[in-house]
Tab-separated table of C-alpha atoms in Angstrom:
chain	number	residue	atom	x	y	z
A	222	MET	CA	42.654	-117.010	-128.859
A	223	MET	CA	40.803	-119.290	-130.768
A	224	THR	CA	38.462	-117.421	-132.747
A	225	ALA	CA	40.891	-115.069	-133.768
A	226	PHE	CA	42.745	-118.507	-135.198
A	227	ALA	CA	39.777	-119.373	-136.804
A	228	ARG	CA	39.044	-115.962	-138.463
A	229	THR	CA	42.411	-115.711	-139.569
A	230	VAL	CA	42.513	-119.498	-141.057
A	231	ILE	CA	39.211	-118.990	-143.167
A	232	LEU	CA	39.807	-115.759	-144.528
A	233	TYR	CA	43.626	-117.038	-145.386
A	234	PHE	CA	41.896	-119.652	-147.390
A	235	LEU	CA	39.430	-117.627	-148.843
A	236	ILE	CA	42.047	-115.035	-150.529
A	237	MET	CA	44.136	-117.903	-151.442
A	238	ILE	CA	41.537	-119.954	-153.356
A	239	GLY	CA	40.609	-116.299	-155.015
A	240	LEU	CA	43.904	-115.389	-156.263
A	241	ARG	CA	44.827	-118.793	-157.746
A	242	LEU	CA	41.112	-118.039	-159.628
A	243	MET	CA	42.833	-115.018	-160.781
A	244	GLY	CA	45.297	-117.388	-162.590
A	245	LYS	CA	49.374	-117.628	-162.494
A	246	ARG	CA	50.515	-114.487	-162.335
A	247	GLN	CA	53.240	-111.976	-160.476
A	248	ILE	CA	52.313	-109.438	-158.807
A	249	GLY	CA	54.637	-107.421	-161.399
A	250	GLU	CA	52.008	-109.211	-164.265
A	251	LEU	CA	49.113	-108.837	-162.724
A	252	GLU	CA	46.872	-106.042	-164.843
A	253	PRO	CA	45.971	-102.973	-163.279
A	254	SER	CA	41.797	-104.678	-162.407
A	255	GLU	CA	43.898	-107.396	-160.963
A	256	LEU	CA	46.529	-105.522	-158.960
A	257	VAL	CA	43.097	-102.905	-157.438
A	258	LEU	CA	41.315	-106.118	-156.576
A	259	THR	CA	44.253	-107.949	-154.489
A	260	MET	CA	44.780	-104.557	-152.550
A	261	MET	CA	41.175	-104.292	-151.728
A	262	ILE	CA	40.781	-107.938	-150.778
A	263	SER	CA	44.040	-108.101	-148.681
A	264	ASP	CA	42.786	-104.086	-146.854
A	265	LEU	CA	39.005	-106.373	-146.650
A	266	ALA	CA	40.610	-109.017	-144.972
A	267	THR	CA	42.373	-107.297	-142.096
A	268	VAL	CA	39.373	-106.086	-140.588
A	269	PRO	CA	38.081	-108.833	-139.666
A	270	MET	CA	40.728	-110.440	-138.754
A	271	GLN	CA	41.786	-107.907	-135.702
A	272	ASP	CA	38.335	-106.600	-135.297
A	273	PHE	CA	36.121	-109.425	-133.382
A	274	GLY	CA	33.974	-107.195	-132.888
A	275	ILE	CA	32.742	-106.909	-136.604
A	276	PRO	CA	30.989	-110.602	-138.164
A	277	LEU	CA	33.509	-113.164	-139.968
A	278	LEU	CA	30.475	-112.427	-143.228
A	279	ALA	CA	31.222	-108.629	-143.589
A	280	GLY	CA	34.767	-109.868	-144.826
A	281	VAL	CA	33.779	-112.840	-146.065
A	282	ILE	CA	30.773	-111.041	-147.950
A	283	PRO	CA	32.949	-108.096	-150.208
A	284	ILE	CA	35.235	-110.120	-151.103
A	285	LEU	CA	32.983	-113.055	-153.097
A	286	THR	CA	31.665	-110.322	-153.872
A	287	LEU	CA	34.953	-108.639	-155.380
A	288	LEU	CA	35.948	-112.565	-156.621
A	289	ALA	CA	32.323	-113.243	-159.006
A	290	LEU	CA	33.322	-108.841	-160.065
A	291	SER	CA	36.669	-109.860	-161.630
A	292	MET	CA	35.335	-113.132	-163.065
A	293	LEU	CA	32.454	-111.696	-164.667
A	294	MET	CA	34.767	-109.024	-166.248
A	295	SER	CA	37.246	-111.435	-166.918
A	296	GLN	CA	34.383	-114.088	-169.166
A	297	LEU	CA	33.996	-109.674	-170.719
A	298	SER	CA	36.807	-109.363	-171.561
A	299	LEU	CA	37.594	-112.595	-173.132
A	300	ARG	CA	34.055	-112.269	-174.992
A	301	ASN	CA	34.244	-108.473	-175.864
A	302	LEU	CA	37.178	-107.104	-177.019
A	303	ARG	CA	36.412	-103.230	-176.933
A	304	PHE	CA	36.020	-103.515	-173.124
A	305	ARG	CA	38.898	-105.733	-173.123
A	306	GLU	CA	40.615	-102.542	-174.145
A	307	LEU	CA	38.674	-100.046	-171.771
A	308	VAL	CA	39.119	-102.317	-169.152
A	309	CYS	CA	42.690	-103.452	-169.185
A	310	GLY	CA	44.638	-101.213	-172.130
A	311	THR	CA	46.206	-101.648	-175.101
A	312	PRO	CA	50.022	-102.061	-175.220
A	313	ALA	CA	52.197	-99.093	-176.127
A	314	VAL	CA	54.802	-98.647	-179.031
A	315	LEU	CA	57.551	-96.706	-177.253
A	316	ILE	CA	60.560	-97.268	-179.909
A	317	ARG	CA	59.412	-97.970	-183.196
A	318	HIS	CA	62.202	-98.177	-186.157
A	319	GLY	CA	65.354	-97.145	-183.668
A	320	VAL	CA	63.304	-93.851	-183.128
A	321	ILE	CA	62.005	-92.736	-179.726
A	322	GLN	CA	58.048	-92.221	-179.443
A	323	GLN	CA	57.952	-89.064	-176.822
A	324	LYS	CA	54.081	-87.876	-177.471
A	325	THR	CA	53.739	-92.175	-175.865
A	326	MET	CA	55.568	-91.918	-174.085
A	327	ARG	CA	54.354	-88.249	-172.553
A	328	GLU	CA	50.731	-90.064	-172.813
A	329	ASN	CA	51.988	-93.219	-170.514
A	330	ARG	CA	53.729	-91.117	-168.349
A	331	TYR	CA	56.751	-93.172	-168.813
A	332	THR	CA	59.818	-91.652	-168.314
A	333	LEU	CA	63.547	-91.529	-170.331
A	334	ASP	CA	65.138	-92.879	-167.438
A	335	GLU	CA	63.221	-96.029	-167.099
A	336	LEU	CA	63.472	-96.641	-170.884
A	337	LEU	CA	66.838	-96.727	-170.583
A	338	GLU	CA	66.880	-98.837	-167.346
A	339	GLU	CA	65.229	-101.491	-169.444
A	340	LEU	CA	66.737	-101.607	-172.107
A	341	ARG	CA	70.107	-102.774	-169.737
A	342	CYS	CA	69.085	-105.246	-168.211
A	343	GLN	CA	67.948	-106.751	-171.058
A	344	GLY	CA	71.592	-105.867	-172.545
A	345	ILE	CA	70.918	-103.008	-175.270
A	346	SER	CA	73.018	-99.733	-174.827
A	347	CYS	CA	72.096	-98.260	-177.386
A	348	VAL	CA	68.578	-97.147	-178.403
A	349	GLU	CA	69.415	-97.638	-182.508
A	350	ASP	CA	69.774	-100.741	-181.996
A	351	VAL	CA	65.665	-101.503	-181.183
A	352	LYS	CA	63.626	-101.920	-183.367
A	353	TYR	CA	60.592	-102.554	-181.762
A	354	ALA	CA	60.153	-101.485	-177.329
A	355	VAL	CA	56.140	-102.282	-176.845
A	356	LEU	CA	55.119	-100.838	-173.267
A	357	GLU	CA	52.427	-104.128	-172.069
A	358	ASN	CA	49.808	-103.854	-170.463
A	359	SER	CA	51.582	-104.876	-167.454
A	360	GLY	CA	54.041	-102.555	-167.517
A	361	GLN	CA	57.026	-105.087	-168.952
A	362	LEU	CA	58.499	-103.497	-171.866
A	363	SER	CA	59.572	-106.128	-174.706
A	364	VAL	CA	62.235	-105.194	-176.407
A	365	LEU	CA	62.649	-106.279	-179.969
A	366	PRO	CA	66.332	-105.947	-181.619
A	367	TRP	CA	67.287	-105.653	-184.962
A	368	THR	CA	67.860	-108.914	-186.893
A	369	ARG	CA	71.467	-107.641	-186.993
A	370	GLN	CA	71.461	-107.299	-183.598
A	371	GLN	CA	70.646	-110.744	-182.604
A	372	PRO	CA	72.353	-113.355	-182.027
A	373	PRO	CA	72.084	-115.834	-185.157
A	374	THR	CA	70.202	-119.564	-185.133
A	375	ALA	CA	71.138	-122.761	-186.418
A	376	ALA	CA	68.172	-122.079	-189.010
A	377	GLN	CA	69.993	-119.014	-190.409
A	378	LEU	CA	73.416	-120.154	-190.214
A	379	ARG	CA	71.661	-123.279	-192.200
A	380	LEU	CA	73.102	-125.972	-189.859
A	381	GLU	CA	71.074	-129.660	-189.494
A	382	LEU	CA	71.105	-129.877	-185.706
A	383	GLU	CA	68.540	-132.436	-183.869
A	384	ASP	CA	66.388	-131.732	-181.812
A	385	ASP	CA	67.804	-132.455	-177.637
A	386	VAL	CA	65.441	-130.783	-175.991
A	387	THR	CA	63.192	-132.100	-173.353
A	388	LEU	CA	60.908	-132.059	-170.358
A	389	PRO	CA	61.737	-133.676	-167.748
A	390	THR	CA	59.337	-135.426	-165.014
A	391	VAL	CA	59.661	-135.720	-161.772
A	392	LEU	CA	59.073	-139.128	-160.490
A	393	ILE	CA	60.620	-138.751	-156.905
A	394	ASN	CA	60.535	-134.890	-154.651
A	395	ASP	CA	62.917	-134.819	-151.760
A	396	GLY	CA	61.668	-138.764	-150.665
A	397	ARG	CA	58.190	-138.688	-151.630
A	398	LEU	CA	57.433	-140.294	-155.000
A	399	LEU	CA	55.321	-138.872	-157.102
A	400	ARG	CA	52.940	-142.494	-158.750
A	401	LYS	CA	50.604	-140.420	-160.979
A	402	ASN	CA	53.560	-138.810	-162.868
A	403	LEU	CA	55.685	-142.649	-163.001
A	404	ALA	CA	52.152	-143.729	-164.281
A	405	ALA	CA	51.862	-141.194	-166.564
A	406	CYS	CA	55.757	-142.394	-168.017
A	407	GLY	CA	54.307	-145.419	-168.357
A	408	ARG	CA	56.745	-147.128	-166.263
A	409	ASP	CA	56.123	-149.243	-162.493
A	410	ARG	CA	57.226	-149.556	-159.449
A	411	ALA	CA	59.096	-152.068	-160.114
A	412	TRP	CA	60.989	-150.220	-162.660
A	413	LEU	CA	61.692	-147.568	-160.421
A	414	ASP	CA	63.152	-150.305	-158.107
A	415	THR	CA	65.507	-151.268	-160.556
A	416	GLN	CA	66.787	-147.643	-161.243
A	417	LEU	CA	66.834	-147.476	-157.731
A	418	ARG	CA	69.035	-151.368	-157.321
A	419	GLU	CA	71.385	-149.974	-160.347
A	420	ARG	CA	72.007	-146.563	-158.568
A	421	GLN	CA	72.253	-148.149	-155.094
A	422	LEU	CA	69.690	-147.250	-152.916
A	423	SER	CA	66.813	-148.811	-151.234
A	424	SER	CA	63.991	-146.639	-151.365
A	425	PRO	CA	62.529	-143.949	-152.862
A	426	GLY	CA	63.050	-142.589	-149.573
A	427	GLU	CA	66.965	-142.201	-150.544
A	428	VAL	CA	66.797	-140.082	-153.296
A	429	PHE	CA	65.907	-136.178	-153.321
A	430	LEU	CA	65.421	-135.703	-156.790
A	431	LEU	CA	64.865	-138.260	-159.794
A	432	THR	CA	63.847	-137.659	-162.660
A	433	LEU	CA	62.694	-138.748	-166.315
A	434	ASP	CA	63.257	-137.341	-169.123
A	435	GLU	CA	61.141	-137.442	-172.608
A	436	GLN	CA	64.510	-140.032	-174.394
A	437	GLY	CA	64.300	-142.383	-171.194
A	438	GLN	CA	67.271	-140.824	-169.794
A	439	VAL	CA	67.155	-140.777	-165.688
A	440	ASN	CA	68.832	-138.507	-163.771
A	441	CYS	CA	68.793	-139.166	-159.528
A	442	VAL	CA	70.242	-136.964	-156.946
A	443	LYS	CA	70.851	-138.801	-153.981
A	444	LYS	CA	69.488	-137.067	-150.884
A	445	GLU	CA	72.398	-135.838	-148.435
A	446	ASP	CA	72.911	-136.911	-145.047
A	447	GLY	CA	70.753	-134.166	-142.197
A	448	PRO	CA	73.524	-132.629	-139.360
């Protein structure tokens, strides 16, 4: 039992480290090579987990080899444009100036039903309203409508608006004080205690969420009582 537990934990953390090295992408955003790598690693990991007769290294070494190969290909893709196109492919324009590129769709085996579904998901019902629709390497469809079909911006309406978009920093997360974030905001514990007293709170443990934005505005959500 302990052997199975130890092997599973080792392989789990090994795969997690490997996927972390691949970057912060969701499954639907993976390049073809990354998707193949993910599937192969999962298959390699299940064998030594289930069969104790197979040495653990028999699963670890192929996984490390695949991860090293993936990192090597990533570096080559960064340095060589032709190699990047060979491995990752190139984006394909499926709609150009409101006209469906049927030949490109056939080359990418992209059906008309799939195209119309993606357009509907982005709030577009008519192909003529699209200036460009680009099939990205990840398989996602980027839709660029004509300017006349886009909502007007403040600049187009010649409105002078103050840019009030700020990025809040989390200082307390579910009762836990994030001291690193507190220091990054130029605040100390005395300032935080003052903020808590103003809200009739005695400690960070009573706070579910507390954030501080770039304008100095504090947002505090009290922790609800448990059942």
